[in-house]
CSV table of C-alpha atoms in Angstrom, one decimal:
chain,number,residue,atom,x,y,z
A,1,MET,CA,-65.6,117.8,45.1
A,2,GLU,CA,-63.0,114.9,45.7
A,3,ALA,CA,-62.9,112.1,43.1
A,4,PHE,CA,-62.4,109.6,46.2
A,5,PRO,CA,-63.2,110.1,49.7
A,6,PHE,CA,-59.7,109.3,50.6
A,7,PRO,CA,-56.5,109.3,48.8
A,8,LEU,CA,-55.4,106.1,46.8
A,9,SER,CA,-52.5,106.0,48.4
A,10,SER,CA,-53.8,105.3,51.7
A,11,ILE,CA,-55.1,101.9,50.7
A,12,PRO,CA,-53.1,99.5,52.0
A,13,ASN,CA,-50.6,97.6,49.5
A,14,LEU,CA,-52.0,94.4,50.2
A,15,PRO,CA,-55.5,94.4,49.1
A,16,LEU,CA,-54.5,96.3,46.0
A,17,LEU,CA,-52.1,93.6,44.9
A,18,PHE,CA,-54.3,91.0,45.6
A,19,SER,CA,-57.1,92.2,43.6
A,20,MET,CA,-54.1,93.0,40.8
A,21,PHE,CA,-53.8,89.1,40.7
A,22,LEU,CA,-57.0,87.8,41.1
A,23,ILE,CA,-58.4,90.0,38.0
A,24,LEU,CA,-55.2,88.8,35.9
A,25,TYR,CA,-56.5,84.9,36.9
A,26,LEU,CA,-60.0,85.6,35.8
A,27,ILE,CA,-58.8,87.4,32.4
A,28,ALA,CA,-56.7,84.3,31.9
A,29,TYR,CA,-59.3,81.8,33.1
A,30,PHE,CA,-62.3,83.5,30.9
A,31,ILE,CA,-60.3,85.2,28.1
A,32,VAL,CA,-56.7,84.2,27.2
A,33,PHE,CA,-57.5,80.3,27.8
A,34,ARG,CA,-61.2,80.4,27.2
A,35,SER,CA,-60.5,78.1,24.1
A,36,TRP,CA,-58.4,75.7,25.6
A,37,SER,CA,-59.9,72.5,27.3
A,38,PRO,CA,-61.5,73.0,30.9
A,39,LYS,CA,-59.2,70.3,32.4
A,40,VAL,CA,-55.7,72.4,31.7
A,41,ARG,CA,-57.5,76.3,31.6
A,42,PRO,CA,-57.3,76.3,35.5
A,43,GLU,CA,-53.4,75.0,35.5
A,44,ALA,CA,-52.8,77.3,32.4
A,45,SER,CA,-54.2,80.7,34.7
A,46,SER,CA,-52.1,79.8,37.5
A,47,CYS,CA,-49.1,79.7,35.3
A,48,PHE,CA,-50.3,83.0,33.9
A,49,ILE,CA,-50.4,84.8,37.2
A,50,SER,CA,-46.9,83.2,38.0
A,51,LEU,CA,-45.3,84.9,34.8
A,52,PHE,CA,-46.7,87.9,36.1
A,53,HIS,CA,-45.1,87.2,39.8
A,54,GLY,CA,-41.8,85.3,39.3
A,55,THR,CA,-39.7,87.5,37.1
A,56,PRO,CA,-41.1,90.5,38.2
A,57,ALA,CA,-40.5,89.4,41.9
A,58,VAL,CA,-36.8,88.7,40.9
A,59,PHE,CA,-35.8,92.0,39.8
A,60,LEU,CA,-38.0,93.7,42.5
A,61,ALA,CA,-36.7,91.7,45.0
A,62,THR,CA,-32.6,92.1,43.6
A,63,PHE,CA,-33.4,96.2,43.7
A,64,ALA,CA,-34.8,96.0,47.3
A,65,ILE,CA,-31.9,93.8,48.1
A,66,PHE,CA,-29.0,96.3,47.2
A,67,SER,CA,-30.6,99.5,47.7
A,68,ASP,CA,-30.4,99.1,51.2
A,69,GLN,CA,-26.6,99.6,52.4
A,70,ASN,CA,-27.6,98.5,55.7
A,71,ARG,CA,-28.2,94.7,54.5
A,72,GLY,CA,-27.9,91.8,56.1
A,73,PHE,CA,-30.0,88.4,57.8
A,74,SER,CA,-30.9,90.9,61.0
A,75,SER,CA,-31.5,94.1,59.5
A,76,PRO,CA,-34.8,95.6,59.3
A,77,ASN,CA,-36.9,96.0,56.4
A,78,THR,CA,-36.9,98.8,54.1
A,79,LYS,CA,-40.4,100.1,52.8
A,80,THR,CA,-39.6,98.7,49.4
A,81,GLN,CA,-38.7,95.4,50.8
A,82,ASN,CA,-42.1,95.1,52.4
A,83,LEU,CA,-43.6,96.2,49.2
A,84,VAL,CA,-42.0,93.2,47.4
A,85,LEU,CA,-43.1,91.2,50.0
A,86,ASP,CA,-46.5,92.2,49.9
A,87,TYR,CA,-46.6,91.6,46.3
A,88,SER,CA,-45.6,87.9,46.8
A,89,ILE,CA,-48.0,87.4,49.4
A,90,ALA,CA,-50.9,88.4,47.3
A,91,TYR,CA,-49.8,86.1,44.7
A,92,PHE,CA,-49.2,83.0,47.0
A,93,LEU,CA,-52.7,83.8,48.3
A,94,THR,CA,-54.3,84.0,44.9
A,95,ASP,CA,-52.7,80.7,43.6
A,96,LEU,CA,-53.7,79.2,47.3
A,97,LEU,CA,-57.2,80.0,46.4
A,98,HIS,CA,-56.6,78.5,42.4
A,99,TYR,CA,-55.6,75.2,44.4
A,100,LEU,CA,-58.3,75.1,46.9
A,101,VAL,CA,-61.3,75.8,44.6
A,102,PHE,CA,-59.9,73.6,41.3
A,103,PHE,CA,-57.3,71.3,43.3
A,104,PRO,CA,-58.4,71.3,46.7
A,105,SER,CA,-57.2,67.7,46.6
A,106,ASP,CA,-53.6,68.7,46.1
A,107,ILE,CA,-52.3,69.0,49.8
A,108,LEU,CA,-48.8,69.1,48.8
A,109,PHE,CA,-49.0,72.2,47.3
A,110,ILE,CA,-51.6,73.5,49.2
A,111,ALA,CA,-49.2,73.1,52.5
A,112,HIS,CA,-46.3,74.6,50.2
A,113,HIS,CA,-48.3,77.8,49.7
A,114,LEU,CA,-49.4,77.8,53.3
A,115,ALA,CA,-46.0,77.9,54.6
A,116,THR,CA,-44.8,79.9,52.2
A,117,LEU,CA,-47.5,82.4,53.4
A,118,PHE,CA,-46.0,82.1,57.1
A,119,VAL,CA,-42.6,83.1,56.3
A,120,PHE,CA,-43.8,85.8,54.2
A,121,ILE,CA,-46.2,87.3,56.6
A,122,THR,CA,-44.4,87.1,60.1
A,123,CYS,CA,-41.6,88.6,58.2
A,124,ARG,CA,-43.6,91.4,57.1
A,125,HIS,CA,-46.4,91.8,59.6
A,126,VAL,CA,-44.7,90.3,62.6
A,127,VAL,CA,-40.9,91.0,63.3
A,128,PHE,CA,-40.1,93.5,60.2
A,129,HIS,CA,-36.9,91.9,60.1
A,130,GLY,CA,-35.6,89.4,57.8
A,131,SER,CA,-36.4,90.3,54.6
A,132,PHE,CA,-32.4,90.4,53.1
A,133,ALA,CA,-32.7,86.3,54.2
A,134,ILE,CA,-36.2,85.9,52.5
A,135,LEU,CA,-35.9,88.1,49.3
A,136,SER,CA,-32.8,86.0,48.6
A,137,LEU,CA,-34.7,82.9,48.9
A,138,LEU,CA,-37.4,84.7,46.9
A,139,ILE,CA,-35.0,84.9,43.9
A,140,LEU,CA,-33.6,81.6,44.0
A,141,ALA,CA,-37.2,80.2,44.2
A,142,GLU,CA,-38.5,82.3,41.5
A,143,VAL,CA,-35.8,82.5,38.8
A,144,THR,CA,-36.4,79.6,37.3
A,145,SER,CA,-40.5,80.3,37.0
A,146,PHE,CA,-40.7,81.8,33.6
A,147,CYS,CA,-38.7,78.7,32.5
A,148,GLN,CA,-40.9,76.8,34.4
A,149,ASN,CA,-44.3,78.3,33.4
A,150,VAL,CA,-43.4,78.2,29.5
A,151,TRP,CA,-42.0,74.4,30.2
A,152,THR,CA,-45.4,73.3,32.0
A,153,LEU,CA,-47.9,75.1,29.3
A,154,ALA,CA,-46.0,73.8,26.5
A,155,THR,CA,-46.4,70.3,28.5
A,156,ALA,CA,-50.0,70.9,28.7
A,157,ARG,CA,-50.4,71.3,24.7
A,158,ARG,CA,-47.7,68.7,23.8
A,159,HIS,CA,-50.5,66.4,22.9
A,160,ASP,CA,-52.5,68.4,20.9
A,161,SER,CA,-49.9,71.3,19.3
A,162,GLN,CA,-47.0,70.4,17.4
A,163,LEU,CA,-44.8,73.8,18.2
A,164,ALA,CA,-46.1,73.3,21.9
A,165,ALA,CA,-44.5,69.5,21.5
A,166,LYS,CA,-41.4,70.6,19.9
A,167,VAL,CA,-41.0,73.4,22.8
A,168,TYR,CA,-41.2,70.6,25.4
A,169,SER,CA,-39.2,68.5,23.6
A,170,SER,CA,-36.5,71.5,23.3
A,171,LEU,CA,-36.6,73.4,26.6
A,172,SER,CA,-36.8,70.2,29.2
A,173,PRO,CA,-33.0,69.4,29.3
A,174,TYR,CA,-32.4,73.2,29.9
A,175,PHE,CA,-35.2,73.8,32.3
A,176,TYR,CA,-33.7,70.6,34.1
A,177,ALA,CA,-30.5,71.7,33.9
A,178,PHE,CA,-31.0,75.4,35.5
A,179,TYR,CA,-33.2,74.3,37.8
A,180,SER,CA,-30.7,71.6,39.2
A,181,VAL,CA,-28.2,74.3,39.6
A,182,VAL,CA,-30.3,76.8,41.3
A,183,ARG,CA,-32.6,74.3,43.8
A,184,GLY,CA,-29.6,71.9,43.9
A,185,ILE,CA,-26.2,74.1,44.5
A,186,LEU,CA,-26.8,77.7,45.0
A,187,GLY,CA,-30.2,77.0,47.2
A,188,PRO,CA,-28.6,74.9,49.8
A,189,PHE,CA,-25.3,77.0,49.8
A,190,PHE,CA,-27.6,80.0,50.8
A,191,MET,CA,-29.1,78.0,53.5
A,192,TYR,CA,-25.8,76.9,55.3
A,193,GLN,CA,-25.0,80.8,55.5
A,194,MET,CA,-28.3,81.9,56.7
A,195,GLY,CA,-28.7,78.8,59.2
A,196,ALA,CA,-25.1,79.4,60.1
A,197,PHE,CA,-25.5,83.4,61.0
A,198,TYR,CA,-29.1,82.5,62.9
A,199,MET,CA,-27.5,79.7,65.0
A,200,SER,CA,-24.8,82.4,66.0
A,201,GLY,CA,-27.4,84.1,68.1
A,202,ARG,CA,-26.8,87.3,66.3
A,203,ALA,CA,-30.3,87.7,65.6
A,204,ASP,CA,-32.0,86.8,68.6
A,205,ASN,CA,-32.7,90.5,69.8
A,206,VAL,CA,-35.2,90.8,66.5
A,207,ILE,CA,-35.8,87.6,65.3
A,208,PRO,CA,-37.4,85.2,68.4
A,209,ARG,CA,-35.6,81.9,68.1
A,210,TRP,CA,-38.6,79.5,67.6
A,211,LEU,CA,-39.6,82.1,64.6
A,212,TRP,CA,-35.9,81.5,62.3
A,213,ILE,CA,-36.2,77.9,63.0
A,214,SER,CA,-39.8,77.6,61.7
A,215,TRP,CA,-38.3,79.7,58.9
A,216,MET,CA,-35.5,77.3,58.3
A,217,PHE,CA,-37.7,74.7,59.3
A,218,VAL,CA,-40.3,75.5,56.2
A,219,VAL,CA,-37.4,76.3,53.8
A,220,LEU,CA,-36.2,73.2,54.3
A,221,THR,CA,-39.3,71.1,53.8
A,222,ALA,CA,-40.1,73.0,50.5
A,223,ILE,CA,-37.0,72.5,49.0
A,224,GLY,CA,-37.3,68.8,50.1
A,225,ILE,CA,-41.1,68.5,48.5
A,226,LEU,CA,-39.6,70.9,45.1
A,227,GLU,CA,-37.0,68.2,44.9
A,228,VAL,CA,-39.6,65.3,45.5
A,229,SER,CA,-41.6,67.0,42.4
A,230,TYR,CA,-38.5,67.7,40.3
A,231,THR,CA,-37.5,63.9,40.5
A,232,MET,CA,-40.9,63.2,39.3
A,233,LEU,CA,-41.0,65.4,36.4
A,234,VAL,CA,-37.8,64.3,35.2
A,235,SER,CA,-39.0,60.5,35.5
A,236,GLU,CA,-42.1,61.6,33.1
A,237,HIS,CA,-40.1,63.3,31.0
A,238,VAL,CA,-37.9,60.5,30.1
A,239,TRP,CA,-41.1,58.5,29.3
A,240,ASN,CA,-42.9,60.9,27.5
A,241,ALA,CA,-40.0,62.2,25.7
A,242,GLY,CA,-40.4,58.9,23.2
A,243,ALA,CA,-44.6,59.5,22.9
A,244,THR,CA,-43.6,63.2,22.0
A,245,ASN,CA,-40.7,62.1,19.3
A,246,VAL,CA,-43.4,60.0,18.0
A,247,TYR,CA,-46.0,62.4,17.9
A,248,LEU,CA,-43.6,64.9,16.0
A,249,LYS,CA,-42.4,62.2,13.2
A,250,LYS,CA,-46.2,61.5,12.7
A,251,LYS,CA,-47.1,64.9,11.9
A,252,GLU,CA,-44.4,65.4,9.7
A,253,SER,CA,-45.0,62.1,8.0
A,254,GLN,CA,-48.7,63.5,7.7
A,255,ARG,CA,-47.3,66.9,6.2
A,256,PHE,CA,-45.1,65.2,3.9
A,257,VAL,CA,-48.3,62.4,2.8
A,258,SER,CA,-50.5,65.9,2.0
A,259,LYS,CA,-47.7,67.6,0.0
A,260,SER,CA,-47.0,64.1,-2.3
A,261,VAL,CA,-51.1,64.4,-2.9
A,262,LEU,CA,-51.5,68.1,-3.8
A,263,ILE,CA,-48.0,67.4,-5.9
A,264,SER,CA,-49.8,64.4,-7.6
A,265,SER,CA,-52.9,66.2,-8.0
């Protein structure tokens, strides 16, 4: 008697991966961050699943790209590349659900996730070409994610945790510099190459012009949105840096006073 009425390998990748990210989110919300304030638990849970997507997606996408000897802006998707696309689609669907449930008024990020899903889904399930370009953009988008998620978690707890305050204070300059190089230099350079290739018409027979124009528009808009958010983060850090240093000095003073009292006793 078979354990399952159908082989597990026949289940499409997307439902399995979506279930995985959803379970990870629930584990984070109800177990990992159960002692955190209800105000920051959803965002912390979102960062948690992002840790399981961002860096792994960079390595998976890199492997998928370089394992394809015929890689190019108009090359057909390989099975490995389709798997990475499904992996990212599952993550963005889960994170979109997170925003719809906990932050339905955050139109900016909801629109960002919907637009990103449009690009991934059309590449994966509509034209079956162009994954080299999309996965390369995924690498550029996610290579900073680990640093960003650690920074975000530290930001959420910097006012009630001395360790978080130190991480936030020390990590911020490096995070901003890394982010600036990737999003401000490497990203636009790759977008220029991508746009130049598609505008030449060499992909029109496999990727309709309206679609690659949509991809370019979505990516450029997403870069613009993220740059606005980045500028706001930098401004906020400048204002918060002083408060964080005051917090650390206050903690050090309290520790010194406590030690003095113990010694005098």
